[in-house]
Amino acid sequence: MSDFFGEINPPQRLLMGPGPVNAHPRVLRAMSADLLGQFDPEMTAYMNEVMALYRGVFQTQNRWTFLIDGTARAGIEASLVSLIEPGSKVLIVRSGRFGLLLTEIAERLGAAYSTVDAPWGEVVPMARIREAALDYRPHVIACVHGDTSTTMAQPLEGLGELCREIGALSYVDATATLGGMAVETDKWGADIVTGGLQKCMGGPSGSAPITISDRAAEFIFSRRHTEKGIRTTDAEDGDRARIGSNYFDLAMIMDYWSDKRLNHHTEATTMLYGARECARLVLAEGLEARFERHAKAGAAMAAGARAMGLTVYGDDRYRMTNVTGIHIPQGIDDAAVRRRMREDFEIEIGTAFGPLQGKIWRIGAMGYNAMKHKVLITLGALEACLRAEGFVVKASGVDAALRFYEEGRG
């Protein structure tokens, strides 16, 4: 019947924006495997394997390392709703859209909060975070490691030490950097770090890896309130305020991932398969090799853009390796270039948000797409589209990127 539409048959588009990116074929194959019941011993064994694999990805020894079913934002919200209780004070580090998102969630939770801010395109020095924390004395410090809205990576050395000094817990959103830049959970001393699959991990959106320190787990379990329909006679609730969400209640989700296997929700089996394969790919490649691959791809993209006469956005010292911001030249139509890229070359690049909307393009080279040939193809297409829109290109971006790779820099 015509009302049934047609079979899904998307174009084979190269996704070179700030995410999502193309998923690795091995991840897609893993996601086509048969489903299992959530308490099947094979299924719970896969869950345990996922926990072990993501400890390596997060560079941590944390026992509580697992998945939140939902997009990366599900991990963000589960963390904040489980850390922030009535009366909590939160210090939020902000220098882009996703720092503002942390504020949005804190406001919805009714938290008192203060912010330490930097203009978009900059980062907040740890000395300023420390000064603000000593003044405000928050219960939680929340920040973003790599904010794709600005393409900047926030330095986080010293965060854990600061939090322990003032008795606070820390949360880090590493959605855009996990699997592509060093997310040094234990070295930072971070209490909760979350990620996503759709960027450097090379998978689809829909599962949020998370790791939780023992001290954060102790606090979360002090807010435990076991759902009435699954309570047993020996259930023990915590002595602090109940977590204000059922689905995002980390205490119950952790009981589900523990040996208790206390039912909370039906695990997203297909997404777990995909997340498991993402982590296998990351660890098999080796973290340092993977970080170097992303760094080379990002640096080659920047070299190519500069050769064409374009200006790269932001401070090179703090730019994310996997997303490059490029100023849109004066007189060039942002949407027209992106439309040509999509329609003529089947390549997607990103626009921007907030104060950067219409001012920069954001080009990602991450996960399965942080590859030499994909960088070169994207630069060649961008050059052709810029010429078609009247921009006078100074030199070949492809040649410059090739030279970068051949000289082994980055």
Short mmCIF file of N, CA and C in Angstrom, two decimals, residues 273-370:
data_model
loop_
_atom_site.label_atom_id
_atom_site.label_comp_id
_atom_site.label_asym_id
_atom_site.label_seq_id
_atom_site.Cartn_x
_atom_site.Cartn_y
_atom_site.Cartn_z
N TYR A 273 25.13 -4.04 22.29
CA TYR A 273 26.01 -4.71 21.33
C TYR A 273 26.89 -3.69 20.61
N GLY A 274 26.27 -2.59 20.18
CA GLY A 274 27.01 -1.56 19.46
C GLY A 274 28.05 -0.90 20.34
N ALA A 275 27.68 -0.58 21.57
CA ALA A 275 28.61 0.07 22.50
C ALA A 275 29.79 -0.85 22.81
N ARG A 276 29.49 -2.12 22.95
CA ARG A 276 30.55 -3.10 23.22
C ARG A 276 31.56 -3.12 22.07
N GLU A 277 31.05 -3.12 20.83
CA GLU A 277 31.96 -3.16 19.68
C GLU A 277 32.74 -1.86 19.54
N CYS A 278 32.10 -0.73 19.83
CA CYS A 278 32.82 0.55 19.83
C CYS A 278 34.04 0.48 20.74
N ALA A 279 33.83 -0.01 21.96
CA ALA A 279 34.93 -0.07 22.92
C ALA A 279 36.00 -1.06 22.48
N ARG A 280 35.59 -2.19 21.91
CA ARG A 280 36.57 -3.16 21.40
C ARG A 280 37.47 -2.54 20.34
N LEU A 281 36.85 -1.76 19.44
CA LEU A 281 37.62 -1.10 18.39
C LEU A 281 38.60 -0.09 18.96
N VAL A 282 38.16 0.70 19.93
CA VAL A 282 39.03 1.70 20.55
C VAL A 282 40.24 1.04 21.20
N LEU A 283 39.99 0.01 22.01
CA LEU A 283 41.07 -0.59 22.77
C LEU A 283 41.99 -1.43 21.89
N ALA A 284 41.44 -2.03 20.84
CA ALA A 284 42.28 -2.81 19.93
C ALA A 284 43.23 -1.89 19.16
N GLU A 285 42.76 -0.71 18.79
CA GLU A 285 43.63 0.25 18.10
C GLU A 285 44.71 0.76 19.04
N GLY A 286 44.37 0.88 20.30
CA GLY A 286 45.28 1.45 21.30
C GLY A 286 44.96 2.91 21.51
N LEU A 287 44.85 3.32 22.76
CA LEU A 287 44.42 4.69 23.06
C LEU A 287 45.37 5.72 22.46
N GLU A 288 46.66 5.55 22.65
CA GLU A 288 47.60 6.56 22.15
C GLU A 288 47.57 6.65 20.64
N ALA A 289 47.48 5.50 19.96
CA ALA A 289 47.41 5.50 18.50
C ALA A 289 46.12 6.17 18.03
N ARG A 290 45.07 5.92 18.75
CA ARG A 290 43.78 6.51 18.36
C ARG A 290 43.80 8.02 18.58
N PHE A 291 44.33 8.46 19.69
CA PHE A 291 44.40 9.91 19.95
C PHE A 291 45.28 10.59 18.89
N GLU A 292 46.38 9.93 18.51
CA GLU A 292 47.26 10.49 17.50
C GLU A 292 46.55 10.57 16.16
N ARG A 293 45.78 9.56 15.81
CA ARG A 293 45.03 9.57 14.54
C ARG A 293 44.07 10.75 14.50
N HIS A 294 43.36 10.99 15.59
CA HIS A 294 42.44 12.14 15.64
C HIS A 294 43.20 13.46 15.58
N ALA A 295 44.32 13.54 16.29
CA ALA A 295 45.10 14.78 16.28
C ALA A 295 45.62 15.08 14.88
N LYS A 296 46.10 14.07 14.17
CA LYS A 296 46.60 14.29 12.81
C LYS A 296 45.48 14.72 11.87
N ALA A 297 44.33 14.08 11.99
CA ALA A 297 43.22 14.43 11.11
C ALA A 297 42.77 15.86 11.34
N GLY A 298 42.66 16.26 12.61
CA GLY A 298 42.25 17.64 12.91
C GLY A 298 43.28 18.65 12.47
N ALA A 299 44.56 18.35 12.69
CA ALA A 299 45.62 19.28 12.29
C ALA A 299 45.71 19.39 10.78
N ALA A 300 45.51 18.27 10.08
CA ALA A 300 45.53 18.30 8.61
C ALA A 300 44.36 19.11 8.08
N MET A 301 43.20 18.99 8.71
CA MET A 301 42.03 19.78 8.31
C MET A 301 42.33 21.27 8.48
N ALA A 302 42.92 21.62 9.61
CA ALA A 302 43.26 23.03 9.85
C ALA A 302 44.31 23.53 8.85
N ALA A 303 45.31 22.70 8.54
CA ALA A 303 46.35 23.09 7.58
C ALA A 303 45.74 23.33 6.21
N GLY A 304 44.82 22.46 5.80
CA GLY A 304 44.17 22.62 4.51
C GLY A 304 43.32 23.87 4.45
N ALA A 305 42.58 24.13 5.52
CA ALA A 305 41.73 25.33 5.56
C ALA A 305 42.59 26.60 5.46
N ARG A 306 43.68 26.63 6.20
CA ARG A 306 44.54 27.82 6.20
C ARG A 306 45.18 28.03 4.83
N ALA A 307 45.56 26.93 4.18
CA ALA A 307 46.16 27.06 2.85
C ALA A 307 45.19 27.69 1.86
N MET A 308 43.91 27.41 2.02
CA MET A 308 42.90 27.98 1.12
C MET A 308 42.65 29.45 1.39
N GLY A 309 43.18 29.96 2.49
CA GLY A 309 42.94 31.35 2.85
C GLY A 309 41.84 31.53 3.86
N LEU A 310 41.46 30.44 4.50
CA LEU A 310 40.42 30.49 5.54
C LEU A 310 41.08 30.66 6.90
N THR A 311 40.32 31.17 7.84
CA THR A 311 40.81 31.39 9.20
C THR A 311 40.23 30.35 10.13
N VAL A 312 41.08 29.66 10.86
CA VAL A 312 40.63 28.65 11.82
C VAL A 312 40.22 29.35 13.11
N TYR A 313 39.10 28.92 13.65
CA TYR A 313 38.53 29.56 14.84
C TYR A 313 39.20 29.04 16.12
N GLY A 314 39.43 29.94 17.06
CA GLY A 314 39.86 29.57 18.39
C GLY A 314 41.36 29.49 18.58
N ASP A 315 41.73 29.25 19.82
CA ASP A 315 43.13 29.18 20.24
C ASP A 315 43.66 27.77 20.00
N ASP A 316 44.70 27.65 19.18
CA ASP A 316 45.26 26.34 18.87
C ASP A 316 45.66 25.55 20.12
N ARG A 317 46.00 26.23 21.19
CA ARG A 317 46.44 25.53 22.40
C ARG A 317 45.32 24.71 23.01
N TYR A 318 44.08 25.12 22.77
CA TYR A 318 42.96 24.49 23.45
C TYR A 318 41.92 23.88 22.50
N ARG A 319 42.22 23.89 21.21
CA ARG A 319 41.23 23.35 20.28
C ARG A 319 41.11 21.84 20.43
N MET A 320 39.89 21.34 20.34
CA MET A 320 39.67 19.91 20.28
C MET A 320 40.36 19.37 19.03
N THR A 321 40.89 18.17 19.11
CA THR A 321 41.56 17.60 17.96
C THR A 321 40.57 17.10 16.91
N ASN A 322 39.34 16.83 17.31
CA ASN A 322 38.40 16.12 16.43
C ASN A 322 37.36 17.02 15.77
N VAL A 323 37.29 18.29 16.15
CA VAL A 323 36.35 19.23 15.51
C VAL A 323 37.10 20.53 15.25
N THR A 324 37.02 21.01 14.02
CA THR A 324 37.72 22.23 13.62
C THR A 324 36.71 23.30 13.25
N GLY A 325 36.81 24.45 13.90
CA GLY A 325 35.97 25.59 13.55
C GLY A 325 36.65 26.43 12.49
N ILE A 326 35.90 26.83 11.47
CA ILE A 326 36.46 27.64 10.39
C ILE A 326 35.56 28.86 10.18
N HIS A 327 36.14 30.05 10.23
CA HIS A 327 35.38 31.27 10.01
C HIS A 327 34.80 31.27 8.58
N ILE A 328 33.53 31.61 8.48
CA ILE A 328 32.89 31.74 7.17
C ILE A 328 33.37 33.06 6.55
N PRO A 329 33.96 33.02 5.35
CA PRO A 329 34.50 34.25 4.76
C PRO A 329 33.42 35.30 4.52
N GLN A 330 33.82 36.54 4.61
CA GLN A 330 32.93 37.67 4.36
C GLN A 330 32.28 37.52 2.98
N GLY A 331 30.98 37.66 2.94
CA GLY A 331 30.26 37.63 1.67
C GLY A 331 29.89 36.24 1.18
N ILE A 332 30.30 35.20 1.89
CA ILE A 332 29.98 33.83 1.48
C ILE A 332 28.75 33.35 2.25
N ASP A 333 27.81 32.76 1.53
CA ASP A 333 26.56 32.28 2.10
C ASP A 333 26.79 30.93 2.78
N ASP A 334 26.67 30.93 4.10
CA ASP A 334 26.87 29.72 4.91
C ASP A 334 26.02 28.56 4.38
N ALA A 335 24.72 28.78 4.29
CA ALA A 335 23.80 27.70 3.91
C ALA A 335 24.06 27.22 2.49
N ALA A 336 24.42 28.13 1.59
CA ALA A 336 24.65 27.74 0.19
C ALA A 336 25.84 26.79 0.09
N VAL A 337 26.91 27.07 0.82
CA VAL A 337 28.08 26.19 0.79
C VAL A 337 27.73 24.82 1.36
N ARG A 338 27.03 24.81 2.48
CA ARG A 338 26.67 23.52 3.08
C ARG A 338 25.70 22.74 2.18
N ARG A 339 24.82 23.45 1.50
CA ARG A 339 23.90 22.78 0.58
C ARG A 339 24.66 22.16 -0.59
N ARG A 340 25.62 22.91 -1.16
CA ARG A 340 26.44 22.35 -2.25
C ARG A 340 27.23 21.13 -1.78
N MET A 341 27.79 21.23 -0.58
CA MET A 341 28.54 20.09 -0.03
C MET A 341 27.66 18.85 0.04
N ARG A 342 26.44 19.05 0.49
CA ARG A 342 25.52 17.92 0.66
C ARG A 342 24.99 17.40 -0.67
N GLU A 343 24.55 18.31 -1.53
CA GLU A 343 23.89 17.89 -2.77
C GLU A 343 24.88 17.44 -3.84
N ASP A 344 26.03 18.09 -3.93
CA ASP A 344 26.99 17.75 -4.99
C ASP A 344 28.00 16.69 -4.57
N PHE A 345 28.30 16.63 -3.28
CA PHE A 345 29.36 15.72 -2.83
C PHE A 345 28.89 14.72 -1.77
N GLU A 346 27.64 14.81 -1.32
CA GLU A 346 27.11 13.93 -0.27
C GLU A 346 27.96 14.02 1.01
N ILE A 347 28.39 15.24 1.34
CA ILE A 347 29.18 15.48 2.55
C ILE A 347 28.43 16.48 3.42
N GLU A 348 28.33 16.17 4.70
CA GLU A 348 27.70 17.09 5.65
C GLU A 348 28.77 17.73 6.52
N ILE A 349 28.75 19.06 6.60
CA ILE A 349 29.54 19.78 7.60
C ILE A 349 28.56 20.57 8.47
N GLY A 350 29.03 21.07 9.59
CA GLY A 350 28.12 21.66 10.55
C GLY A 350 28.11 23.18 10.54
N THR A 351 26.97 23.73 10.88
CA THR A 351 26.86 25.16 11.17
C THR A 351 27.15 25.35 12.66
N ALA A 352 26.73 26.46 13.24
CA ALA A 352 27.05 26.73 14.63
C ALA A 352 25.81 27.25 15.38
N PHE A 353 25.98 27.43 16.69
CA PHE A 353 24.89 27.87 17.56
C PHE A 353 25.21 29.23 18.18
N GLY A 354 24.16 29.82 18.78
CA GLY A 354 24.33 30.99 19.63
C GLY A 354 25.10 32.11 18.97
N PRO A 355 26.07 32.69 19.67
CA PRO A 355 26.82 33.84 19.11
C PRO A 355 27.68 33.47 17.91
N LEU A 356 27.87 32.18 17.65
CA LEU A 356 28.68 31.75 16.50
C LEU A 356 27.83 31.35 15.31
N GLN A 357 26.50 31.41 15.45
CA GLN A 357 25.63 31.01 14.35
C GLN A 357 25.88 31.89 13.13
N GLY A 358 26.11 31.25 11.98
CA GLY A 358 26.37 31.98 10.75
C GLY A 358 27.77 32.56 10.66
N LYS A 359 28.61 32.29 11.67
CA LYS A 359 29.97 32.85 11.68
C LYS A 359 31.06 31.80 11.45
N ILE A 360 30.79 30.56 11.87
CA ILE A 360 31.78 29.52 11.64
C ILE A 360 31.11 28.25 11.11
N TRP A 361 31.90 27.46 10.38
CA TRP A 361 31.53 26.08 10.10
C TRP A 361 32.29 25.21 11.09
N ARG A 362 31.69 24.08 11.43
CA ARG A 362 32.37 23.12 12.29
C ARG A 362 32.53 21.82 11.51
N ILE A 363 33.78 21.44 11.29
CA ILE A 363 34.06 20.24 10.51
C ILE A 363 34.70 19.21 11.43
N GLY A 364 34.06 18.06 11.53
CA GLY A 364 34.55 17.00 12.39
C GLY A 364 35.34 15.96 11.61
N ALA A 365 36.36 15.41 12.23
CA ALA A 365 37.09 14.26 11.69
C ALA A 365 37.31 13.35 12.88
N MET A 366 36.36 12.46 13.12
CA MET A 366 36.41 11.67 14.35
C MET A 366 35.89 10.27 14.13
N GLY A 367 36.31 9.39 15.04
CA GLY A 367 35.88 8.01 14.96
C GLY A 367 36.29 7.39 13.63
N TYR A 368 35.32 6.77 12.96
CA TYR A 368 35.56 6.10 11.68
C TYR A 368 35.90 7.10 10.58
N ASN A 369 35.65 8.38 10.82
CA ASN A 369 35.91 9.40 9.81
C ASN A 369 37.21 10.17 10.02
N ALA A 370 37.94 9.87 11.07
CA ALA A 370 39.24 10.53 11.29
C ALA A 370 40.30 9.79 10.48
#
